[in-house]
Coordinates of N, CA and C in Angstrom, one line a residue:
M1 N 24.3 6.3 -18.3 CA 23.0 5.6 -18.1 C 22.4 6.0 -17.0
S2 N 21.1 6.6 -17.3 CA 20.4 7.2 -15.9 C 19.9 5.9 -14.9
V3 N 19.6 6.3 -13.8 CA 19.5 5.6 -12.7 C 18.0 4.8 -12.7
A4 N 17.7 3.7 -12.5 CA 16.2 3.3 -12.4 C 15.5 3.8 -11.5
I5 N 14.2 4.2 -11.8 CA 13.2 4.7 -11.0 C 12.7 3.6 -10.2
R6 N 12.8 3.7 -8.8 CA 12.4 2.8 -7.9 C 10.8 2.8 -7.6
V7 N 10.3 1.8 -7.6 CA 8.7 1.7 -7.1 C 8.6 1.1 -5.7
I8 N 8.0 1.8 -4.9 CA 8.1 1.4 -3.4 C 6.5 1.4 -2.8
P9 N 6.2 0.4 -2.5 CA 5.0 0.3 -1.8 C 5.2 0.6 -0.4
C10 N 4.1 1.4 0.2 CA 4.3 1.8 1.5 C 3.2 1.2 2.5
L11 N 3.7 0.7 3.6 CA 2.7 -0.1 4.6 C 2.7 0.7 5.7
D12 N 1.5 1.4 6.0 CA 1.2 2.1 7.4 C 0.8 1.0 8.4
V13 N 1.8 0.8 9.4 CA 1.6 -0.2 10.2 C 0.9 0.4 11.7
K14 N -0.3 -0.1 12.2 CA -0.7 0.2 13.5 C -1.0 -1.0 14.2
D15 N -0.5 -1.2 15.3 CA -0.7 -2.3 16.3 C -0.4 -3.5 15.5
G16 N 0.7 -3.8 14.7 CA 1.0 -4.7 13.9 C 0.1 -5.1 12.6
R17 N -0.7 -4.3 12.2 CA -1.5 -4.6 11.1 C -1.3 -3.6 10.1
V18 N -1.5 -3.6 8.9 CA -1.4 -2.5 7.9 C -2.9 -1.8 7.8
V19 N -2.6 -0.5 7.8 CA -4.0 0.3 7.8 C -3.8 1.4 6.6
K20 N -4.8 1.9 6.1 CA -4.9 2.9 5.1 C -6.0 4.0 5.2
G21 N -5.9 5.1 5.1 CA -6.9 6.1 5.3 C -6.7 7.2 4.1
V22 N -7.4 8.4 4.1 CA -7.4 9.4 3.2 C -7.1 10.5 4.1
N23 N -6.1 11.2 3.6 CA -5.5 12.5 4.5 C -5.3 12.0 5.8
F24 N -4.7 10.9 6.0 CA -4.3 10.3 7.4 C -5.5 10.2 8.3
Q25 N -6.7 10.2 7.7 CA -7.8 10.0 8.7 C -8.8 8.7 8.2
G26 N -9.6 8.2 9.1 CA -10.3 7.0 8.8 C -9.6 5.8 8.4
L27 N -8.7 5.3 9.2 CA -7.7 4.2 9.0 C -8.7 3.0 8.7
R28 N -8.5 2.1 7.8 CA -8.9 0.8 7.7 C -7.9 -0.3 7.7
D29 N -8.3 -1.6 8.0 CA -7.4 -2.4 8.1 C -7.1 -3.0 6.6
A30 N -5.7 -3.1 6.4 CA -5.5 -3.6 5.0 C -4.6 -4.9 4.9
G31 N -4.4 -5.6 6.0 CA -3.8 -6.7 6.0 C -2.6 -6.9 6.8
D32 N -2.2 -8.1 6.8 CA -0.8 -8.6 7.7 C 0.5 -7.8 7.0
P33 N 1.4 -7.4 7.7 CA 2.4 -6.5 7.0 C 3.2 -7.5 6.4
V34 N 3.6 -8.7 6.9 CA 4.6 -9.7 6.3 C 4.0 -10.2 5.0
E35 N 2.8 -10.6 5.0 CA 2.1 -11.1 4.0 C 1.9 -10.0 2.8
L36 N 1.8 -8.8 3.1 CA 1.8 -7.9 2.0 C 3.1 -7.5 1.5
A37 N 4.2 -7.5 2.4 CA 5.3 -7.2 1.9 C 5.9 -8.4 1.0
S38 N 5.6 -9.5 1.3 CA 6.0 -10.8 0.5 C 5.3 -10.6 -0.9
R39 N 4.1 -10.2 -0.9 CA 3.3 -10.0 -2.3 C 4.1 -9.0 -3.0
Y40 N 4.4 -7.8 -2.5 CA 4.9 -6.7 -3.4 C 6.5 -7.2 -3.7
D41 N 7.0 -8.0 -2.8 CA 8.4 -8.4 -3.3 C 8.2 -9.1 -4.6
G42 N 7.1 -10.2 -4.6 CA 6.9 -11.0 -5.6 C 6.5 -10.3 -6.9
Q43 N 5.8 -9.1 -6.8 CA 5.6 -8.3 -7.8 C 6.7 -7.5 -8.5
G44 N 7.7 -7.6 -7.7 CA 8.9 -6.7 -8.2 C 9.3 -5.4 -7.7
A45 N 8.8 -5.1 -6.5 CA 8.8 -3.9 -5.7 C 10.5 -3.6 -5.6
D46 N 10.9 -2.4 -5.6 CA 12.3 -2.2 -5.6 C 12.7 -2.0 -4.0
E47 N 11.8 -1.5 -3.2 CA 12.0 -1.3 -1.8 C 10.6 -1.4 -1.2
I48 N 10.5 -1.7 0.1 CA 9.3 -1.6 0.8 C 9.5 -0.6 2.0
T49 N 8.6 0.3 2.2 CA 8.6 1.2 3.4 C 7.5 0.9 4.4
F50 N 7.8 0.8 5.7 CA 6.9 0.6 6.7 C 6.9 1.8 7.4
L51 N 5.8 2.4 7.7 CA 5.7 3.6 8.6 C 4.9 3.2 9.9
D52 N 5.4 3.2 10.9 CA 4.8 2.8 12.2 C 3.9 4.0 12.6
V53 N 2.6 3.9 12.5 CA 1.6 5.0 12.7 C 1.1 4.9 14.2
S54 N 1.5 3.8 15.1 CA 1.1 3.7 16.3 C 2.4 3.8 17.2
A55 N 3.4 4.9 16.8 CA 4.5 5.1 17.4 C 4.8 5.3 18.8
S56 N 4.1 4.5 19.6 CA 4.3 4.5 21.0 C 5.4 3.4 21.5
A57 N 5.7 3.3 22.7 CA 6.6 2.3 23.1 C 6.2 1.0 22.7
E58 N 4.9 0.6 22.8 CA 4.4 -0.7 22.3 C 4.6 -0.7 20.7
G59 N 4.3 0.3 20.2 CA 4.3 0.4 18.6 C 5.8 0.2 18.2
R60 N 6.7 0.6 19.0 CA 8.1 0.4 18.5 C 8.4 -1.2 18.6
S61 N 8.2 -1.7 19.9 CA 8.5 -3.2 19.9 C 7.8 -4.0 18.8
T62 N 6.5 -3.7 18.7 CA 5.8 -4.3 17.7 C 6.4 -4.3 16.3
M63 N 6.8 -3.1 16.0 CA 7.5 -2.9 14.8 C 8.7 -3.6 14.6
I64 N 9.5 -3.6 15.5 CA 10.9 -4.4 15.6 C 10.5 -5.7 15.1
E65 N 9.4 -6.3 15.8 CA 9.1 -7.7 15.6 C 8.6 -7.9 14.0
V66 N 7.8 -6.9 13.6 CA 7.3 -7.0 12.2 C 8.5 -6.9 11.2
V67 N 9.5 -6.1 11.5 CA 10.7 -5.9 10.7 C 11.5 -7.2 10.5
A68 N 11.6 -7.8 11.7 CA 12.6 -9.0 11.7 C 11.8 -10.1 11.2
R69 N 10.3 -10.2 11.2 CA 9.7 -11.2 10.5 C 9.9 -11.1 8.9
T70 N 9.6 -9.7 8.5 CA 9.7 -9.4 7.2 C 11.0 -9.6 6.5
A71 N 12.0 -9.3 7.4 CA 13.6 -9.4 6.9 C 13.9 -10.9 6.5
E72 N 13.0 -11.8 7.3 CA 13.3 -13.2 7.1 C 12.8 -13.8 5.7
Q73 N 11.8 -13.1 5.4 CA 11.1 -13.7 4.2 C 11.1 -12.8 2.8
V74 N 11.6 -11.4 3.0 CA 11.7 -10.5 1.9 C 12.9 -9.8 1.7
F75 N 13.5 -9.9 0.4 CA 14.8 -9.6 0.2 C 15.1 -8.3 -0.6
V76 N 14.0 -7.6 -0.5 CA 14.2 -6.2 -1.1 C 14.5 -5.3 0.2
P77 N 15.2 -4.2 -0.1 CA 15.6 -3.3 1.0 C 14.3 -2.7 1.7
L78 N 14.4 -2.7 3.1 CA 13.3 -2.2 4.0 C 13.6 -0.9 4.6
T79 N 12.7 0.1 4.4 CA 12.8 1.3 5.2 C 11.8 1.3 6.2
V80 N 12.1 1.8 7.5 CA 11.0 1.9 8.6 C 11.3 3.1 9.2
G81 N 10.1 3.8 9.2 CA 9.9 5.1 9.9 C 8.8 5.0 10.8
G82 N 8.6 6.3 11.7 CA 7.6 6.4 12.8 C 8.1 6.4 14.0
G83 N 8.1 7.5 14.9 CA 8.5 7.5 16.2 C 10.0 7.3 16.5
V84 N 10.9 7.5 15.3 CA 12.3 7.2 15.6 C 12.8 8.6 16.3
R85 N 13.3 8.4 17.4 CA 13.6 9.7 18.1 C 15.2 9.9 18.5
S86 N 16.0 8.8 18.2 CA 17.5 8.7 18.6 C 18.2 7.9 17.7
A87 N 19.5 7.9 17.9 CA 20.5 7.0 17.1 C 20.2 5.7 17.7
E88 N 19.9 5.6 18.8 CA 19.6 4.1 19.4 C 18.4 3.4 18.9
D89 N 17.4 4.3 18.5 CA 16.2 3.7 17.8 C 16.8 3.2 16.4
V90 N 17.5 4.1 15.8 CA 17.9 3.6 14.4 C 18.8 2.3 14.6
D91 N 19.6 2.3 15.5 CA 20.3 1.1 15.7 C 19.5 -0.2 16.0
A92 N 18.6 -0.2 16.6 CA 17.6 -1.1 17.0 C 16.8 -1.5 15.7
L93 N 16.5 -0.8 14.9 CA 15.7 -1.1 13.7 C 16.8 -1.8 12.6
L94 N 18.0 -1.2 12.5 CA 18.8 -1.8 11.6 C 19.3 -3.3 12.0
R95 N 19.4 -3.3 13.4 CA 19.6 -4.6 13.8 C 18.7 -5.7 13.6
A96 N 17.4 -5.2 13.5 CA 16.1 -6.1 13.3 C 16.0 -6.4 11.9
G97 N 16.8 -5.7 11.0 CA 16.8 -6.2 9.6 C 16.2 -4.9 8.5
A98 N 16.0 -3.7 9.2 CA 15.9 -2.6 8.2 C 17.1 -2.2 7.4
D99 N 17.2 -1.7 6.4 CA 18.1 -1.1 5.6 C 18.3 0.3 5.6
K100 N 17.2 1.0 5.9 CA 17.1 2.6 6.0 C 16.2 2.8 7.0
V101 N 16.3 4.0 7.7 CA 15.3 4.3 8.7 C 14.9 5.8 8.3
G102 N 13.5 5.9 8.6 CA 13.1 7.3 8.2 C 12.9 8.1 9.5
I103 N 13.1 9.3 9.3 CA 12.9 10.3 10.6 C 11.9 11.5 10.0
N104 N 11.2 12.0 11.1 CA 10.5 13.2 10.7 C 10.4 14.1 11.9
T105 N 9.6 13.8 12.9 CA 9.2 14.9 14.0 C 10.5 15.0 14.7
A106 N 11.4 14.0 15.1 CA 12.5 14.1 15.9 C 13.6 15.0 15.3
A107 N 13.7 15.1 13.9 CA 14.6 15.8 13.3 C 14.2 17.1 13.4
I108 N 12.8 17.4 13.2 CA 12.3 18.8 13.3 C 12.8 19.4 14.6
T109 N 12.4 18.6 15.6 CA 12.6 19.1 17.1 C 14.1 19.3 17.3
R110 N 14.9 18.4 16.8 CA 16.4 18.4 17.0 C 17.2 18.2 15.8
P111 N 17.4 19.2 14.8 CA 18.1 18.8 13.5 C 19.4 18.1 13.6
E112 N 20.1 18.2 14.7 CA 21.3 17.5 14.8 C 21.3 16.2 14.9
L113 N 20.2 15.6 15.0 CA 19.9 14.0 15.1 C 20.3 13.6 13.6
I114 N 20.0 14.2 12.5 CA 20.5 14.1 11.3 C 22.0 13.8 11.0
S115 N 22.6 14.7 11.6 CA 24.3 14.7 11.5 C 24.8 13.3 12.4
E116 N 24.1 13.0 13.6 CA 24.4 12.0 14.5 C 24.2 10.7 13.9
V117 N 23.2 10.6 13.2 CA 22.8 9.3 12.5 C 23.7 9.2 11.4
A118 N 23.9 10.1 10.6 CA 24.5 10.0 9.3 C 26.0 9.8 9.7
E119 N 26.6 10.3 10.7 CA 27.9 9.9 11.0 C 28.2 8.6 11.6
R120 N 27.2 8.2 12.3 CA 27.3 6.7 13.0 C 27.0 5.7 12.0
F121 N 26.1 5.8 11.0 CA 25.7 4.8 10.3 C 25.8 4.9 8.9
G122 N 26.2 6.2 8.4 CA 26.3 6.6 7.0 C 24.9 7.1 6.6
N123 N 25.0 8.1 5.6 CA 23.9 8.8 5.1 C 22.9 7.9 4.3
Q124 N 23.5 6.9 3.8 CA 22.6 6.0 2.9 C 21.6 5.2 3.7
V125 N 21.7 5.3 5.2 CA 20.6 4.6 5.9 C 19.4 5.7 6.4
L126 N 19.6 6.8 5.9 CA 18.9 8.0 6.5 C 17.7 8.6 5.6
V127 N 16.6 8.5 5.7 CA 15.6 8.9 4.9 C 14.8 10.2 5.8
L128 N 14.8 11.3 5.3 CA 13.9 12.4 5.9 C 12.6 12.5 5.3
S129 N 11.6 12.2 6.2 CA 10.2 12.1 5.6 C 9.6 13.4 5.9
V130 N 9.2 14.3 4.8 CA 8.6 15.7 4.9 C 7.3 15.5 4.4
D131 N 6.4 15.7 5.6 CA 5.0 15.9 5.4 C 4.6 17.2 5.0
A132 N 4.5 17.5 3.7 CA 4.4 18.9 3.4 C 3.0 19.2 2.9
R133 N 2.6 20.4 3.1 CA 1.2 20.8 2.5 C 1.1 22.2 2.1
R134 N 0.2 22.7 1.2 CA 0.4 24.1 0.9 C -0.1 24.7 2.2
C135 N 0.5 26.0 2.2 CA 0.3 26.8 3.6 C -1.3 27.1 3.8
P136 N -1.8 26.6 4.8 CA -3.3 27.2 5.1 C -3.2 28.6 5.5
Q137 N -4.5 29.1 5.6 CA -4.8 30.5 5.9 C -4.1 30.9 7.1
G138 N -3.2 31.8 7.3 CA -2.7 32.2 8.5 C -1.3 31.7 8.8
V139 N -0.9 30.9 7.7 CA 0.5 30.3 7.8 C 1.2 30.9 6.5
S140 N 2.4 31.5 6.6 CA 3.1 31.9 5.3 C 4.7 31.5 5.4
T141 N 5.1 30.8 4.3 CA 6.4 30.4 4.1 C 6.9 31.2 2.7
D142 N 8.2 31.1 2.5 CA 8.8 31.7 1.2 C 8.4 30.8 0.0
S143 N 8.2 29.5 0.3 CA 8.0 28.5 -0.8 C 6.5 28.2 -1.0
G144 N 5.7 28.7 -0.1 CA 4.2 28.4 -0.1 C 3.9 27.0 0.5
Y145 N 4.9 26.4 1.0 CA 4.6 24.9 1.7 C 5.2 24.8 3.0
E146 N 4.4 24.1 3.7 CA 4.9 24.0 5.2 C 5.1 22.6 5.6
V147 N 5.9 22.4 6.3 CA 6.2 20.9 7.1 C 5.1 20.7 8.2
T148 N 4.5 19.6 8.1 CA 3.5 19.2 9.3 C 4.0 18.0 10.1
T149 N 3.5 17.9 11.2 CA 3.8 16.7 12.0 C 2.6 15.9 12.4
H150 N 2.7 14.7 13.1 CA 1.6 14.1 13.7 C 0.6 13.8 12.6
G151 N 1.1 13.3 11.5 CA 0.1 12.9 10.4 C -0.6 13.8 9.6
G152 N 0.1 15.1 9.6 CA -0.6 16.3 9.0 C -1.3 17.1 9.9
R153 N -1.6 16.5 11.1 CA -2.4 17.2 11.9 C -1.9 18.5 12.7
R154 N -0.7 18.6 12.7 CA 0.0 19.7 13.4 C 1.1 20.6 12.5
S155 N 0.6 21.9 12.6 CA 1.3 22.8 11.6 C 2.6 23.1 12.3
T156 N 3.5 23.3 11.5 CA 5.0 23.7 12.2 C 5.5 25.1 11.8
G157 N 4.8 25.6 10.8 CA 5.2 26.9 10.1 C 6.6 26.9 9.4
I158 N 7.2 25.6 9.4 CA 8.6 25.6 8.8 C 8.5 25.4 7.2
D159 N 9.2 26.2 6.4 CA 9.2 26.1 5.0 C 9.8 24.6 4.6
A160 N 8.8 24.1 3.9 CA 9.1 22.6 3.5 C 10.3 22.6 2.5
V161 N 10.5 23.6 1.8 CA 11.7 23.6 0.8 C 12.9 23.8 1.4
A162 N 13.1 24.8 2.3 CA 14.2 25.3 2.9 C 14.6 24.3 4.0
W163 N 13.5 23.4 4.6 CA 13.8 22.4 5.6 C 14.5 21.3 5.0
S164 N 14.0 20.9 3.7 CA 14.7 20.0 2.7 C 16.3 20.2 2.5
V165 N 16.3 21.5 2.1 CA 17.7 21.9 1.9 C 18.7 21.7 3.0
R166 N 18.0 22.1 4.1 CA 18.8 22.1 5.5 C 19.3 20.6 5.7
A167 N 18.2 19.6 5.7 CA 18.4 18.4 5.9 C 19.5 17.8 5.1
A168 N 19.4 18.2 3.8 CA 20.3 17.6 2.8 C 21.9 18.1 3.3
E169 N 22.0 19.2 3.9 CA 23.3 19.8 4.1 C 23.8 19.1 5.4
L170 N 22.6 18.8 6.3 CA 23.1 17.9 7.6 C 23.5 16.5 7.4
G171 N 23.2 16.0 6.3 CA 23.7 14.6 5.8 C 22.4 13.6 5.5
V172 N 21.3 14.0 5.3 CA 20.2 13.0 5.1 C 20.6 12.4 3.8
G173 N 20.4 11.2 3.5 CA 20.4 10.6 2.4 C 19.4 10.5 1.2
E174 N 18.3 10.8 1.7 CA 17.3 10.8 0.5 C 16.1 11.6 1.3
I175 N 15.2 12.2 0.6 CA 13.9 12.8 1.0 C 12.8 12.1 0.6
L176 N 11.8 11.8 1.3 CA 10.5 11.3 1.2 C 9.6 12.5 1.2
L177 N 9.0 12.9 0.2 CA 8.2 14.0 0.2 C 6.8 13.8 -0.2
N178 N 6.1 13.8 1.0 CA 4.7 13.2 1.2 C 3.8 14.4 1.0
S179 N 3.0 14.5 0.0 CA 2.0 15.7 -0.2 C 0.8 15.4 0.8
M180 N 0.6 16.1 1.8 CA -0.5 15.8 2.7 C -1.9 16.2 2.0
D181 N -1.8 17.0 1.2 CA -3.0 17.5 0.3 C -3.5 16.3 -0.4
A182 N -2.5 15.6 -1.2 CA -2.8 14.6 -2.1 C -2.9 13.2 -1.5
D183 N -2.5 13.0 -0.2 CA -2.5 11.7 0.4 C -3.8 11.0 0.3
G184 N -3.7 9.8 -0.3 CA -5.1 8.8 -0.3 C -6.0 9.5 -1.2
V185 N -5.9 10.4 -2.0 CA -6.9 10.9 -2.8 C -7.0 10.2 -4.1
T186 N -5.8 9.8 -4.5 CA -5.6 9.0 -5.7 C -5.9 10.0 -7.1
K187 N -5.6 11.3 -6.9 CA -5.7 12.2 -8.2 C -4.4 12.5 -8.8
G188 N -3.4 11.9 -8.4 CA -2.1 12.3 -8.9 C -1.1 12.9 -8.1
F189 N 0.2 12.7 -8.2 CA 1.1 13.3 -7.3 C 1.1 14.9 -7.4
D190 N 1.7 15.6 -6.5 CA 1.8 17.0 -6.5 C 2.9 17.5 -7.2
T191 N 2.8 17.5 -8.4 CA 4.1 17.6 -9.3 C 4.8 19.2 -9.1
E192 N 3.9 20.2 -8.7 CA 4.5 21.4 -8.4 C 5.5 21.4 -7.2
M193 N 5.0 20.6 -6.3 CA 5.8 20.6 -5.0 C 7.1 19.7 -5.4
I194 N 7.0 18.6 -6.2 CA 8.1 17.9 -6.5 C 9.1 18.8 -7.3
D195 N 8.6 19.5 -8.4 CA 9.4 20.6 -8.9 C 10.4 21.4 -8.1
D196 N 9.4 21.9 -7.1 CA 10.1 22.9 -6.2 C 11.2 22.5 -5.3
V197 N 11.0 21.1 -4.7 CA 11.9 20.6 -3.9 C 13.1 20.0 -4.7
R198 N 12.8 19.5 -6.0 CA 13.8 18.9 -6.8 C 14.9 20.1 -7.3
A199 N 14.3 21.3 -7.4 CA 15.1 22.4 -7.8 C 16.1 22.9 -6.8
A200 N 15.7 22.4 -5.4 CA 16.4 22.9 -4.4 C 17.6 21.9 -3.7
V201 N 17.3 20.7 -4.0 CA 18.2 19.6 -3.5 C 18.6 18.6 -4.5
S202 N 19.9 18.1 -4.2 CA 20.4 17.1 -5.4 C 20.3 15.6 -4.6
V203 N 20.0 15.5 -3.3 CA 19.9 14.2 -2.9 C 18.6 13.3 -3.6
P204 N 18.5 12.0 -3.7 CA 17.4 11.3 -4.2 C 16.1 12.0 -3.5
L205 N 15.0 12.0 -4.4 CA 13.8 12.4 -3.9 C 12.6 11.4 -4.1
I206 N 12.0 11.1 -3.1 CA 10.9 9.9 -3.3 C 9.6 10.7 -3.1
A207 N 8.8 10.6 -4.3 CA 7.5 11.2 -4.2 C 6.5 10.3 -3.8
S208 N 5.7 10.9 -2.8 CA 4.6 10.1 -2.0 C 3.2 11.0 -1.9
G209 N 2.2 10.4 -2.1 CA 1.0 11.1 -2.0 C 0.2 11.3 -3.4
G210 N -1.0 10.5 -3.5 CA -1.8 10.8 -4.6 C -1.6 10.0 -5.9
A211 N -0.9 8.8 -5.8 CA -1.1 7.9 -6.9 C -2.4 7.2 -7.1
G212 N -2.8 7.3 -8.5 CA -3.9 6.7 -8.7 C -4.2 5.8 -9.8
R213 N -3.3 6.2 -10.9 CA -3.4 5.4 -12.1 C -1.7 5.2 -12.3
P214 N -1.5 4.1 -13.2 CA 0.0 3.8 -13.3 C 0.6 4.9 -14.0
E215 N 0.0 5.8 -15.0 CA 0.7 6.8 -15.4 C 1.0 8.0 -14.5
D216 N 0.4 7.9 -13.5 CA 0.9 8.9 -12.4 C 2.4 8.7 -11.9
F217 N 2.9 7.6 -11.8 CA 4.2 7.2 -11.3 C 5.1 7.8 -12.6
A218 N 4.8 7.8 -13.7 CA 5.7 8.2 -14.9 C 5.6 9.8 -14.8
I219 N 4.5 10.1 -14.5 CA 4.5 11.8 -14.4 C 5.3 12.3 -13.2
A220 N 5.4 11.8 -12.1 CA 6.2 12.0 -11.1 C 7.8 12.0 -11.3
A221 N 8.1 11.0 -12.2 CA 9.4 10.7 -12.7 C 9.7 11.8 -13.6
D222 N 8.9 12.2 -14.4 CA 9.1 13.3 -15.5 C 9.5 14.6 -14.7
H223 N 9.0 14.9 -13.5 CA 9.1 16.0 -12.7 C 10.5 15.9 -11.8
G224 N 11.2 14.7 -12.0 CA 12.5 14.7 -11.2 C 12.5 13.7 -10.0
A225 N 11.3 13.0 -9.8 CA 11.4 12.1 -8.7 C 12.3 10.8 -8.9
D226 N 13.2 10.4 -8.1 CA 14.0 9.3 -8.4 C 13.3 8.0 -7.8
A227 N 12.2 8.1 -7.0 CA 11.5 6.8 -6.6 C 10.0 7.4 -6.4
V228 N 9.1 6.5 -6.6 CA 7.7 7.0 -6.3 C 7.1 5.8 -5.4
L229 N 6.4 6.5 -4.4 CA 5.9 5.4 -3.3 C 4.3 5.6 -3.3
A230 N 3.6 4.4 -3.0 CA 2.1 4.5 -2.9 C 1.9 3.5 -2.1
A231 N 0.4 3.6 -1.5 CA -0.2 2.5 -0.7 C -1.2 2.1 -1.0
S232 N -2.5 2.9 -1.1 CA -3.7 2.6 -1.2 C -4.0 1.7 -2.7
V233 N -3.4 2.3 -3.7 CA -3.6 1.6 -4.9 C -3.0 0.2 -5.2
F234 N -1.9 -0.1 -4.1 CA -1.5 -1.3 -4.1 C -2.2 -2.3 -3.1
H235 N -2.6 -1.8 -2.2 CA -3.3 -2.5 -1.1 C -4.6 -3.1 -1.4
Y236 N -5.2 -2.1 -2.2 CA -6.6 -2.4 -2.6 C -6.7 -3.0 -4.0
G237 N -5.4 -3.3 -4.7 CA -5.6 -4.1 -5.9 C -5.8 -3.4 -7.2
T238 N -5.9 -2.0 -6.8 CA -6.1 -1.0 -8.0 C -5.1 -1.2 -9.2
M239 N -3.9 -1.5 -8.7 CA -2.9 -1.9 -9.7 C -1.6 -2.6 -9.0
T240 N -0.8 -3.1 -9.9 CA 0.3 -4.0 -9.3 C 1.4 -3.0 -9.5
V241 N 2.6 -3.5 -8.7 CA 4.0 -2.9 -8.9 C 4.2 -3.0 -10.4
G242 N 4.0 -4.0 -11.0 CA 4.4 -4.3 -12.3 C 3.8 -3.3 -13.3
Q243 N 2.5 -3.0 -13.1 CA 1.8 -2.0 -13.9 C 2.4 -0.6 -13.8
A244 N 2.7 -0.3 -12.4 CA 3.5 1.1 -12.4 C 4.8 1.1 -13.1
K245 N 5.6 0.0 -13.1 CA 7.0 -0.1 -13.7 C 6.6 -0.1 -15.2
E246 N 5.6 -0.8 -15.7 CA 5.2 -0.7 -17.2 C 5.0 0.7 -17.7
A247 N 4.3 1.5 -16.8 CA 4.0 2.9 -17.3 C 5.2 3.7 -17.3
L248 N 6.1 3.4 -16.3 CA 7.5 4.1 -16.3 C 8.2 3.9 -17.6
R249 N 8.3 2.5 -17.9 CA 9.0 2.1 -18.9 C 8.5 2.6 -20.3
Q250 N 7.1 2.6 -20.4 CA 6.5 3.3 -21.6 C 6.9 4.8 -21.9
A251 N 7.0 5.4 -20.6 CA 7.2 6.8 -20.6 C 8.9 7.1 -20.9
G252 N 9.6 6.1 -21.0 CA 11.0 6.1 -21.5 C 11.9 6.1 -20.1
H253 N 11.3 5.8 -18.9 CA 12.2 5.9 -17.7 C 12.7 4.3 -17.5
P254 N 14.1 4.3 -17.2 CA 14.6 2.8 -16.9 C 14.1 2.5 -15.5
V255 N 13.7 1.3 -15.6 CA 13.3 0.4 -14.1 C 14.1 -0.8 -14.0
R256 N 14.0 -1.4 -12.8 CA 14.8 -2.5 -12.7 C 13.9 -3.9 -13.0

């Protein structure tokens, strides 16, 4: 029996409010995080991901409060990322009620952080967020994709596929593959990128960036995504979690 494909709404949280933009620019208010999380729980979301996009010191304390409030009301697994720099940050979020913690920039700066967190808490709590894009002019990697940081604004020159492989070897439990080129554009997931990372790693792969229609979720799953994550289409009522699941089911993918 194949494993059910998970549908995961993503809430970008800035200063305690959910925001959404296109290619990480032009952020607009999309509501209260606890209210939205409750709505998605009611729609049958398998997990909910919070990304702290104001990940300063204040952002961290606000986020811990948001997680604690959400965990009291919502009973699906919560993943929280953004500005996580140490095993202590992971510990604080888990204590607040997170089930998994996402890391990105800090792991690029110091890859040993992955092993430290995996050894202390188990790799099931650790999600590596890979904000990848096709290499722009002047940047070259073997795979043709590079990892970015700071919401896609900063180039690293690191090969996104090679980084995914290394992170899996260091003990990351899942990879959240976010196509920066497709983010918020609602023209479909970057299936070529999903194919290339899926061929290189065996850990669960969450596809992110580009959902526009229910069938986009099924297409990402056809290409090997174990979970599909979206924000705009859920926040602005373009579709419900249930419609995404129905499209997966119609395409022959098991869902919960």
